[in-house]
PDB file of C-alpha atoms and ligand atoms in Angstrom:
ATOM      1  CA  MET A   1      91.232  94.475  91.597  1.00  0.00           C
ATOM      2  CA  PHE A   2      93.412  95.957  95.151  1.00  0.00           C
ATOM      3  CA  LEU A   3      91.016  95.569  98.046  1.00  0.00           C
ATOM      4  CA  VAL A   4      91.689  97.676 100.922  1.00  0.00           C
ATOM      5  CA  GLN A   5      93.381  95.503 103.092  1.00  0.00           C
ATOM      6  CA  ILE A   6      92.880  95.562 107.150  1.00  0.00           C
ATOM      7  CA  ILE A   7      96.228  94.687 108.958  1.00  0.00           C
ATOM      8  CA  ARG A   8      95.676  92.962 112.342  1.00  0.00           C
ATOM      9  CA  MET A   9      98.127  95.099 114.693  1.00  0.00           C
ATOM     10  CA  PRO A  10      99.201  94.956 117.812  1.00  0.00           C
ATOM     11  CA  ASN A  11      98.277  98.342 119.526  1.00  0.00           C
ATOM     12  CA  TYR A  12      99.178 101.028 118.376  1.00  0.00           C
ATOM     13  CA  ASN A  13      98.070 104.054 120.575  1.00  0.00           C
ATOM     14  CA  THR A  14     100.493 104.323 123.355  1.00  0.00           C
ATOM     15  CA  SER A  15      99.032 105.987 125.597  1.00  0.00           C
ATOM     16  CA  ASP A  16      95.378 103.458 126.118  1.00  0.00           C
ATOM     17  CA  SER A  17      96.552 100.747 125.188  1.00  0.00           C
ATOM     18  CA  HIS A  18      96.376  96.911 127.327  1.00  0.00           C
ATOM     19  CA  PRO A  19      99.632  93.960 126.093  1.00  0.00           C
ATOM     20  CA  GLY A  20      97.960  91.853 124.058  1.00  0.00           C
ATOM     21  CA  THR A  21      94.883  94.040 122.330  1.00  0.00           C
ATOM     22  CA  GLU A  22      95.095  94.306 118.607  1.00  0.00           C
ATOM     23  CA  THR A  23      93.989  97.445 116.869  1.00  0.00           C
ATOM     24  CA  THR A  24      93.359  98.031 113.037  1.00  0.00           C
ATOM     25  CA  LEU A  25      95.981  99.410 110.554  1.00  0.00           C
ATOM     26  CA  LYS A  26      94.559 100.804 107.540  1.00  0.00           C
ATOM     27  CA  ILE A  27      96.969 101.102 104.576  1.00  0.00           C
ATOM     28  CA  SER A  28      96.447 102.886 101.840  1.00  0.00           C
ATOM     29  CA  LYS A  29      95.279 101.355  98.202  1.00  0.00           C
ATOM     30  CA  ARG A  30      98.957 103.069  97.154  1.00  0.00           C
ATOM     31  CA  LEU A  31     101.022 101.538 100.399  1.00  0.00           C
ATOM     32  CA  GLN A  32      99.521  98.557  99.421  1.00  0.00           C
ATOM     33  CA  ALA A  33     100.479  98.102  95.880  1.00  0.00           C
ATOM     34  CA  ILE A  34     103.736  98.847  96.833  1.00  0.00           C
ATOM     35  CA  ASP A  35     103.986  96.064  99.243  1.00  0.00           C
ATOM     36  CA  SER A  36     102.447  94.074  96.604  1.00  0.00           C
ATOM     37  CA  LEU A  37     105.669  93.997  94.628  1.00  0.00           C
ATOM     38  CA  VAL A  38     108.213  93.112  97.508  1.00  0.00           C
ATOM     39  CA  THR A  39     107.025  89.595  96.266  1.00  0.00           C
ATOM     40  CA  LYS A  40     110.448  87.706  98.548  1.00  0.00           C
ATOM     41  CA  SER A  41     112.300  88.460 101.961  1.00  0.00           C
ATOM     42  CA  TYR A  42     115.172  90.800 102.200  1.00  0.00           C
ATOM     43  CA  GLN A  43     117.731  91.196 104.720  1.00  0.00           C
ATOM     44  CA  HIS A  44     117.148  94.296 104.767  1.00  0.00           C
ATOM     45  CA  ILE A  45     114.962  97.117 104.143  1.00  0.00           C
ATOM     46  CA  TRP A  46     114.495 100.397 104.036  1.00  0.00           C
ATOM     47  CA  ASP A  47     111.371 102.676 103.523  1.00  0.00           C
ATOM     48  CA  CYS A  48     112.843 105.946 103.570  1.00  0.00           C
ATOM     49  CA  CYS A  49     110.435 109.116 103.719  1.00  0.00           C
ATOM     50  CA  CYS A  50     108.388 106.767 105.558  1.00  0.00           C
ATOM     51  CA  ASP A  51     107.031 109.350 107.189  1.00  0.00           C
ATOM     52  CA  HIS A  52     104.624 107.860 110.380  1.00  0.00           C
ATOM     53  CA  GLY A  53     106.381 104.146 108.674  1.00  0.00           C
ATOM     54  CA  GLN A  54     103.108 102.303 107.748  1.00  0.00           C
ATOM     55  CA  LEU A  55     104.030 101.063 104.765  1.00  0.00           C
ATOM     56  CA  GLY A  56     107.453  99.519 107.142  1.00  0.00           C
ATOM     57  CA  MET A  57     105.418  98.306 109.689  1.00  0.00           C
ATOM     58  CA  THR A  58     103.098  96.030 107.018  1.00  0.00           C
ATOM     59  CA  LEU A  59     106.447  94.546 105.809  1.00  0.00           C
ATOM     60  CA  LEU A  60     107.464  93.976 109.241  1.00  0.00           C
ATOM     61  CA  GLN A  61     104.212  92.457 109.892  1.00  0.00           C
ATOM     62  CA  ARG A  62     104.840  89.948 106.896  1.00  0.00           C
ATOM     63  CA  GLY A  63     108.160  89.017 107.879  1.00  0.00           C
ATOM     64  CA  VAL A  64     109.462  89.741 104.576  1.00  0.00           C
ATOM     65  CA  ALA A  65     112.860  91.732 106.391  1.00  0.00           C
ATOM     66  CA  GLY A  66     115.413  90.892 108.112  1.00  0.00           C
ATOM     67  CA  GLN A  67     115.592  93.676 109.649  1.00  0.00           C
ATOM     68  CA  LEU A  68     113.292  96.894 108.523  1.00  0.00           C
ATOM     69  CA  HIS A  69     115.177  99.844 108.498  1.00  0.00           C
ATOM     70  CA  PHE A  70     112.645 103.268 109.138  1.00  0.00           C
ATOM     71  CA  VAL A  71     114.271 106.166 107.556  1.00  0.00           C
ATOM     72  CA  ASP A  72     112.818 110.240 107.440  1.00  0.00           C
ATOM     73  CA  ILE A  73     114.296 113.585 108.018  1.00  0.00           C
ATOM     74  CA  VAL A  74     111.537 114.903 110.655  1.00  0.00           C
ATOM     75  CA  PRO A  75     112.984 114.063 114.630  1.00  0.00           C
ATOM     76  CA  SER A  76     109.702 114.513 115.553  1.00  0.00           C
ATOM     77  CA  ILE A  77     107.931 111.686 113.910  1.00  0.00           C
ATOM     78  CA  MET A  78     110.489 109.618 114.284  1.00  0.00           C
ATOM     79  CA  MET A  79     110.315 109.719 118.043  1.00  0.00           C
ATOM     80  CA  GLN A  80     106.813 108.900 118.070  1.00  0.00           C
ATOM     81  CA  LEU A  81     107.570 105.946 115.724  1.00  0.00           C
ATOM     82  CA  ARG A  82     109.887 104.365 118.067  1.00  0.00           C
ATOM     83  CA  ARG A  83     107.697 104.137 120.562  1.00  0.00           C
ATOM     84  CA  ALA A  84     105.151 102.550 118.628  1.00  0.00           C
ATOM     85  CA  LEU A  85     107.755  99.841 117.112  1.00  0.00           C
ATOM     86  CA  LYS A  86     108.596  98.900 120.634  1.00  0.00           C
ATOM     87  CA  GLN A  87     105.112  98.618 121.589  1.00  0.00           C
ATOM     88  CA  GLN A  88     104.490  96.785 118.521  1.00  0.00           C
ATOM     89  CA  PHE A  89     107.211  94.476 117.738  1.00  0.00           C
ATOM     90  CA  PRO A  90     108.775  94.166 120.218  1.00  0.00           C
ATOM     91  CA  VAL A  91     111.796  92.153 119.403  1.00  0.00           C
ATOM     92  CA  GLN A  92     113.867  94.822 118.916  1.00  0.00           C
ATOM     93  CA  GLN A  93     116.077  93.599 116.047  1.00  0.00           C
ATOM     94  CA  GLN A  94     113.942  93.317 113.626  1.00  0.00           C
ATOM     95  CA  TRP A  95     114.300  97.298 113.062  1.00  0.00           C
ATOM     96  CA  ARG A  96     115.923 100.540 113.222  1.00  0.00           C
ATOM     97  CA  VAL A  97     114.893 103.708 113.032  1.00  0.00           C
ATOM     98  CA  HIS A  98     117.203 106.710 111.547  1.00  0.00           C
ATOM     99  CA  THR A  99     116.032 109.900 111.948  1.00  0.00           C
ATOM    100  CA  LEU A 100     118.570 111.153 108.242  1.00  0.00           C
ATOM    101  CA  ASP A 101     118.481 112.436 105.143  1.00  0.00           C
ATOM    102  CA  VAL A 102     118.383 109.272 102.801  1.00  0.00           C
ATOM    103  CA  LEU A 103     121.058 110.734 101.748  1.00  0.00           C
ATOM    104  CA  ASP A 104     123.177 110.092 104.254  1.00  0.00           C
ATOM    105  CA  LEU A 105     121.346 106.116 104.116  1.00  0.00           C
ATOM    106  CA  PRO A 106     125.045 103.649 105.816  1.00  0.00           C
ATOM    107  CA  LEU A 107     124.206 100.876 103.544  1.00  0.00           C
ATOM    108  CA  ASP A 108     127.889  99.835 103.589  1.00  0.00           C
ATOM    109  CA  GLU A 109     127.443  98.349 107.245  1.00  0.00           C
ATOM    110  CA  VAL A 110     125.851  95.787 105.129  1.00  0.00           C
ATOM    111  CA  ALA A 111     128.090  93.108 103.171  1.00  0.00           C
ATOM    112  CA  PRO A 112     128.508  94.269  99.758  1.00  0.00           C
ATOM    113  CA  GLU A 113     126.840  91.677  97.929  1.00  0.00           C
ATOM    114  CA  GLN A 114     124.169  91.423 100.248  1.00  0.00           C
ATOM    115  CA  PRO A 115     120.713  92.461  98.567  1.00  0.00           C
ATOM    116  CA  GLN A 116     118.530  95.684  99.617  1.00  0.00           C
ATOM    117  CA  LEU A 117     115.311  97.107  99.334  1.00  0.00           C
ATOM    118  CA  ILE A 118     115.395 100.325  98.955  1.00  0.00           C
ATOM    119  CA  ILE A 119     111.939 101.408  99.082  1.00  0.00           C
ATOM    120  CA  ILE A 120     111.171 105.525  98.222  1.00  0.00           C
ATOM    121  CA  ALA A 121     107.362 106.717  97.525  1.00  0.00           C
ATOM    122  CA  GLY A 122     105.469 109.914  98.499  1.00  0.00           C
ATOM    123  CA  VAL A 123     108.850 112.086  97.258  1.00  0.00           C
ATOM    124  CA  GLY A 124     109.024 113.913  93.860  1.00  0.00           C
ATOM    125  CA  GLY A 125     110.040 112.756  90.897  1.00  0.00           C
ATOM    126  CA  GLU A 126     112.735 115.300  90.677  1.00  0.00           C
ATOM    127  CA  GLN A 127     113.664 114.630  94.536  1.00  0.00           C
ATOM    128  CA  THR A 128     113.925 110.990  94.120  1.00  0.00           C
ATOM    129  CA  LEU A 129     116.311 110.557  91.640  1.00  0.00           C
ATOM    130  CA  SER A 130     118.668 112.774  93.263  1.00  0.00           C
ATOM    131  CA  MET A 131     118.261 110.330  96.194  1.00  0.00           C
ATOM    132  CA  VAL A 132     118.471 106.998  93.347  1.00  0.00           C
ATOM    133  CA  GLU A 133     121.304 108.732  91.751  1.00  0.00           C
ATOM    134  CA  HIS A 134     122.881 109.641  95.003  1.00  0.00           C
ATOM    135  CA  LEU A 135     122.856 106.085  96.652  1.00  0.00           C
ATOM    136  CA  LEU A 136     123.851 104.941  93.120  1.00  0.00           C
ATOM    137  CA  ALA A 137     127.046 106.696  93.227  1.00  0.00           C
ATOM    138  CA  LYS A 138     128.321 105.977  96.666  1.00  0.00           C
ATOM    139  CA  PHE A 139     127.505 102.403  97.083  1.00  0.00           C
ATOM    140  CA  CYS A 140     128.673 101.405  93.517  1.00  0.00           C
ATOM    141  CA  GLY A 141     129.625  98.325  94.587  1.00  0.00           C
ATOM    142  CA  HIS A 142     126.551  97.435  96.251  1.00  0.00           C
ATOM    143  CA  ASN A 143     123.834  94.966  95.456  1.00  0.00           C
ATOM    144  CA  LEU A 144     120.555  97.137  95.754  1.00  0.00           C
ATOM    145  CA  GLU A 145     117.346  97.465  94.524  1.00  0.00           C
ATOM    146  CA  PHE A 146     114.592 100.531  94.723  1.00  0.00           C
ATOM    147  CA  LEU A 147     111.067 100.106  94.582  1.00  0.00           C
ATOM    148  CA  LEU A 148     110.138 103.891  93.749  1.00  0.00           C
ATOM    149  CA  CYS A 149     106.513 105.913  94.015  1.00  0.00           C
ATOM    150  CA  PRO A 150     107.484 109.485  92.097  1.00  0.00           C
ATOM    151  CA  LEU A 151     104.941 112.247  93.287  1.00  0.00           C
ATOM    152  CA  ARG A 152     104.915 114.053  89.436  1.00  0.00           C
ATOM    153  CA  HIS A 153     107.699 114.108  86.834  1.00  0.00           C
ATOM    154  CA  GLN A 154     108.205 110.078  86.198  1.00  0.00           C
ATOM    155  CA  TYR A 155     108.740 110.935  82.494  1.00  0.00           C
ATOM    156  CA  LYS A 156     111.926 113.208  83.055  1.00  0.00           C
ATOM    157  CA  LEU A 157     112.536 110.749  86.833  1.00  0.00           C
ATOM    158  CA  ARG A 158     112.233 107.401  83.767  1.00  0.00           C
ATOM    159  CA  ALA A 159     114.556 109.141  81.105  1.00  0.00           C
ATOM    160  CA  ALA A 160     117.214 110.551  83.530  1.00  0.00           C
ATOM    161  CA  LEU A 161     117.316 106.315  85.506  1.00  0.00           C
ATOM    162  CA  GLN A 162     117.696 104.842  81.878  1.00  0.00           C
ATOM    163  CA  LYS A 163     120.918 106.519  82.090  1.00  0.00           C
ATOM    164  CA  LEU A 164     122.291 104.213  85.029  1.00  0.00           C
ATOM    165  CA  PRO A 165     123.305 100.815  85.836  1.00  0.00           C
ATOM    166  CA  LEU A 166     119.493  99.882  86.325  1.00  0.00           C
ATOM    167  CA  ALA A 167     116.924  97.369  84.932  1.00  0.00           C
ATOM    168  CA  LEU A 168     113.734  97.114  85.805  1.00  0.00           C
ATOM    169  CA  HIS A 169     112.172  94.540  87.781  1.00  0.00           C
ATOM    170  CA  ASN A 170     108.634  95.458  87.717  1.00  0.00           C
ATOM    171  CA  GLU A 171     105.924  98.354  86.863  1.00  0.00           C
ATOM    172  CA  ILE A 172     102.894  98.988  87.677  1.00  0.00           C
ATOM    173  CA  LEU A 173      99.729 101.803  87.246  1.00  0.00           C
ATOM    174  CA  ILE A 174      96.848 101.865  89.908  1.00  0.00           C
ATOM    175  CA  LYS A 175      94.411 105.185  91.364  1.00  0.00           C
ATOM    176  CA  GLU A 176      93.593 106.062  95.062  1.00  0.00           C
ATOM    177  CA  ASN A 177      90.588 107.892  94.392  1.00  0.00           C
ATOM    178  CA  LYS A 178      91.461 110.846  91.664  1.00  0.00           C
ATOM    179  CA  TRP A 179      95.157 110.236  91.016  1.00  0.00           C
ATOM    180  CA  TYR A 180      96.775 108.019  89.436  1.00  0.00           C
ATOM    181  CA  TYR A 181     100.069 106.365  90.889  1.00  0.00           C
ATOM    182  CA  GLU A 182     103.346 105.020  89.023  1.00  0.00           C
ATOM    183  CA  ILE A 183     105.313 101.832  90.853  1.00  0.00           C
ATOM    184  CA  ILE A 184     107.658 101.036  89.554  1.00  0.00           C
ATOM    185  CA  HIS A 185     111.189  98.555  90.639  1.00  0.00           C
ATOM    186  CA  LEU A 186     114.399  98.125  89.911  1.00  0.00           C
ATOM    187  CA  ARG A 187     117.437  96.266  89.976  1.00  0.00           C
ATOM    188  CA  LYS A 188     120.825  97.247  89.726  1.00  0.00           C
ATOM    189  CA  SER A 189     122.435  96.205  86.340  1.00  0.00           C
ATOM    190  CA  SER A 190     125.936  94.896  86.742  1.00  0.00           C
ATOM    191  CA  ASN A 191     128.116  92.259  85.772  1.00  0.00           C
ATOM    192  CA  VAL A 192     128.833  91.293  88.997  1.00  0.00           C
ATOM    193  CA  TYR A 193     124.878  90.694  89.826  1.00  0.00           C
ATOM    194  CA  PRO A 194     123.793  89.781  86.175  1.00  0.00           C
ATOM    195  CA  VAL A 195     119.441  90.127  86.235  1.00  0.00           C
ATOM    196  CA  ALA A 196     117.412  89.655  83.277  1.00  0.00           C
ATOM    197  CA  SER A 197     115.746  92.718  83.020  1.00  0.00           C
ATOM    198  CA  ASN A 198     113.057  94.824  81.077  1.00  0.00           C
ATOM    199  CA  PRO A 199     114.663  97.911  79.521  1.00  0.00           C
ATOM    200  CA  ILE A 200     113.685 100.687  81.621  1.00  0.00           C
ATOM    201  CA  HIS A 201     111.151 103.331  79.023  1.00  0.00           C
ATOM    202  CA  ALA A 202     110.934 106.783  79.728  1.00  0.00           C
ATOM    203  CA  ARG A 203     107.181 106.715  79.349  1.00  0.00           C
ATOM    204  CA  GLY A 204     106.748 103.236  81.234  1.00  0.00           C
ATOM    205  CA  SER A 205     106.800  99.872  79.822  1.00  0.00           C
ATOM    206  CA  LEU A 206     104.894  96.863  81.704  1.00  0.00           C
ATOM    207  CA  MET A 207     102.639  99.249  83.197  1.00  0.00           C
ATOM    208  CA  TRP A 208     100.782  99.561  80.124  1.00  0.00           C
ATOM    209  CA  ASP A 209     100.697  95.470  79.033  1.00  0.00           C
ATOM    210  CA  ASN A 210      97.132  94.478  78.830  1.00  0.00           C
ATOM    211  CA  ALA A 211      95.774  98.174  78.433  1.00  0.00           C
ATOM    212  CA  THR A 212      91.837  98.404  80.832  1.00  0.00           C
ATOM    213  CA  GLU A 213      89.934 101.476  81.058  1.00  0.00           C
ATOM    214  CA  LEU A 214      92.571 102.380  84.256  1.00  0.00           C
ATOM    215  CA  GLN A 215      95.832 103.029  81.712  1.00  0.00           C
ATOM    216  CA  HIS A 216      93.980 104.447  78.446  1.00  0.00           C
ATOM    217  CA  ASP A 217      92.102 106.873  81.112  1.00  0.00           C
ATOM    218  CA  TYR A 218      95.319 107.996  82.045  1.00  0.00           C
ATOM    219  CA  LEU A 219      96.630 108.060  79.598  1.00  0.00           C
ATOM    220  CA  GLN A 220      94.352 110.612  77.523  1.00  0.00           C
ATOM    221  CA  GLN A 221      95.107 112.717  80.877  1.00  0.00           C
ATOM    222  CA  THR A 222      98.320 112.456  80.989  1.00  0.00           C
ATOM    223  CA  ILE A 223      98.726 113.614  76.846  1.00  0.00           C
ATOM    224  CA  GLY A 224      95.981 116.242  77.981  1.00  0.00           C
ATOM    225  CA  HIS A 225      98.695 117.272  80.641  1.00  0.00           C
ATOM    226  CA  TYR A 226     101.748 117.927  77.658  1.00  0.00           C
ATOM    227  CA  GLN A 227      99.331 119.793  75.491  1.00  0.00           C
ATOM    228  CA  ARG A 228      98.552 121.949  77.806  1.00  0.00           C
ATOM    229  CA  MET A 229     101.866 122.642  79.278  1.00  0.00           C
ATOM    230  CA  LEU A 230     102.606 123.587  75.769  1.00  0.00           C
ATOM    231  CA  LYS A 231     100.357 125.938  74.972  1.00  0.00           C
ATOM    232  CA  ASN A 232     100.441 127.932  77.760  1.00  0.00           C
ATOM    233  CA  SER A 233     104.216 127.192  77.929  1.00  0.00           C
ATOM    234  CA  GLN A 234     106.538 130.087  79.359  1.00  0.00           C
ATOM    235  CA  ALA A 235     109.059 127.569  78.765  1.00  0.00           C
ATOM    236  CA  SER A 236     112.786 128.279  76.632  1.00  0.00           C
ATOM    237  CA  ILE A 237     113.104 126.745  73.717  1.00  0.00           C
ATOM    238  CA  THR A 238     114.853 123.653  75.558  1.00  0.00           C
ATOM    239  CA  GLU A 239     111.989 123.128  77.757  1.00  0.00           C
ATOM    240  CA  HIS A 240     109.735 123.333  74.895  1.00  0.00           C
ATOM    241  CA  SER A 241     111.130 120.854  72.808  1.00  0.00           C
ATOM    242  CA  ALA A 242     111.689 118.162  75.625  1.00  0.00           C
ATOM    243  CA  ILE A 243     108.192 119.056  76.266  1.00  0.00           C
ATOM    244  CA  GLN A 244     106.983 118.552  72.589  1.00  0.00           C
ATOM    245  CA  GLN A 245     109.122 115.175  72.932  1.00  0.00           C
ATOM    246  CA  THR A 246     107.544 113.440  75.860  1.00  0.00           C
ATOM    247  CA  LEU A 247     104.253 114.135  74.628  1.00  0.00           C
ATOM    248  CA  SER A 248     105.467 112.178  71.220  1.00  0.00           C
ATOM    249  CA  ALA A 249     106.642 109.455  72.941  1.00  0.00           C
ATOM    250  CA  TYR A 250     102.909 109.249  74.874  1.00  0.00           C
ATOM    251  CA  LEU A 251     101.105 109.614  71.181  1.00  0.00           C
ATOM    252  CA  GLU A 252     102.645 107.548  69.678  1.00  0.00           C
ATOM    253  CA  LEU A 253     101.958 104.531  72.781  1.00  0.00           C
ATOM    254  CA  GLN A 254      98.558 105.879  72.495  1.00  0.00           C
ATOM    255  CA  GLN A 255      98.690 104.956  68.335  1.00  0.00           C
ATOM    256  CA  SER A 256     100.557 101.415  69.841  1.00  0.00           C
ATOM    257  CA  LEU A 257      97.756 100.620  72.336  1.00  0.00           C
ATOM    258  CA  ASN A 258      94.972 101.209  70.119  1.00  0.00           C
ATOM    259  CA  SER A 259      96.364  99.285  66.685  1.00  0.00           C
TER     260      SER A 259
HETATM  261  C1  LIG B   1     104.335 112.902 101.592  1.00  0.00           C
HETATM  262  S1  LIG B   1     105.114 111.368 103.202  1.00  0.00           S
HETATM  263  C2  LIG B   1     105.793 110.220 101.970  1.00  0.00           C
HETATM  264  C3  LIG B   1     104.863 108.640 103.407  1.00  0.00           C
HETATM  265  C4  LIG B   1     105.328 108.362 102.743  1.00  0.00           C
HETATM  266  N1  LIG B   1     106.718 107.554 102.265  1.00  0.00           N
HETATM  267  C5  LIG B   1     104.117 107.248 101.851  1.00  0.00           C
HETATM  268  O1  LIG B   1     104.848 107.530 100.438  1.00  0.00           O
HETATM  269  O2  LIG B   1     103.580 107.309 101.995  1.00  0.00           O
HETATM  270  C6  LIG B   1     106.839 112.147 102.408  1.00  0.00           C
HETATM  271  C7  LIG B   1     108.191 112.545 103.832  1.00  0.00           C
HETATM  272  O3  LIG B   1     109.589 112.453 102.772  1.00  0.00           O
HETATM  273  C8  LIG B   1     110.621 112.907 104.697  1.00  0.00           C
HETATM  274  N2  LIG B   1     111.901 113.606 104.165  1.00  0.00           N
HETATM  275  C9  LIG B   1     111.665 114.491 102.710  1.00  0.00           C
HETATM  276  N3  LIG B   1     112.718 114.811 102.307  1.00  0.00           N
HETATM  277  C10 LIG B   1     113.783 113.647 102.809  1.00  0.00           C
HETATM  278  C11 LIG B   1     115.197 113.277 103.176  1.00  0.00           C
HETATM  279  N4  LIG B   1     115.645 113.912 102.917  1.00  0.00           N
HETATM  280  N5  LIG B   1     115.772 112.089 104.027  1.00  0.00           N
HETATM  281  C12 LIG B   1     114.862 112.079 104.320  1.00  0.00           C
HETATM  282  N6  LIG B   1     113.594 111.539 104.297  1.00  0.00           N
HETATM  283  C13 LIG B   1     112.469 112.961 103.752  1.00  0.00           C
HETATM  284  C14 LIG B   1     109.194 114.336 105.216  1.00  0.00           C
HETATM  285  O4  LIG B   1     109.501 113.996 106.388  1.00  0.00           O
HETATM  286  C15 LIG B   1     108.251 113.605 104.998  1.00  0.00           C
HETATM  287  O5  LIG B   1     107.509 112.678 106.311  1.00  0.00           O
END
């Protein structure tokens, strides 16, 4: 379904490269799947928590961003990235490097009506949630879209996202090596920018459509995880009931997929 893609990139190594020589950058199946959900161009795309910037570079290479913003909080990573970008993408108006906490994104430098895509991948679900909540509250008049690929706590994340002015645009499940990843594309739902939308379900929705072995296996693994949590839990009554509620939602889903 998702084949590992080899992208032709100009020189990746800064030390011994020669202008015009091409190096290959292999991106992971997970990053490739995130990239595949960007199906239109945006004037501004923010690759948040970008680390070495592989996803942003792939999007730049595809030409889907007027300006690609690379954001990470670690200065040494960003210095190295800036060097690599200067070499590989000489048109410097195409990209910007921000050594910043995602909570401090300057989204108000862009006109409110202009769509901005904010990608947050590779950090925990709780951290992802606090970033989305913060940005939505701070830039409530702006036309924001989010592409999220959280590590862990997906149910908790979606349950909280349901309460925000967001609508589901797309959602997929992938497996890379032995790990499963849920990727969620959300758009702001408001009267100003109406969008046709699917509701957000805490256990996910579109990613279970036309379920194959992949979905069934992931669901079984998820159910097993919550069953073990319930058994072993030293949790408070409130936490216990949240686990029970989560487990029930997945069991109900399993029943409907099997019927
Ligand atoms: C595991 S990497 C994810 C890289 C890439 N997004 C991916 O999905 O493969 C996590 C990165 O998030 C960065 N990070 C963590 N918290 C951050 C924050 N509050 N603001 C900006 N960057 C952050 C870390 O410095 C690290 O480089």
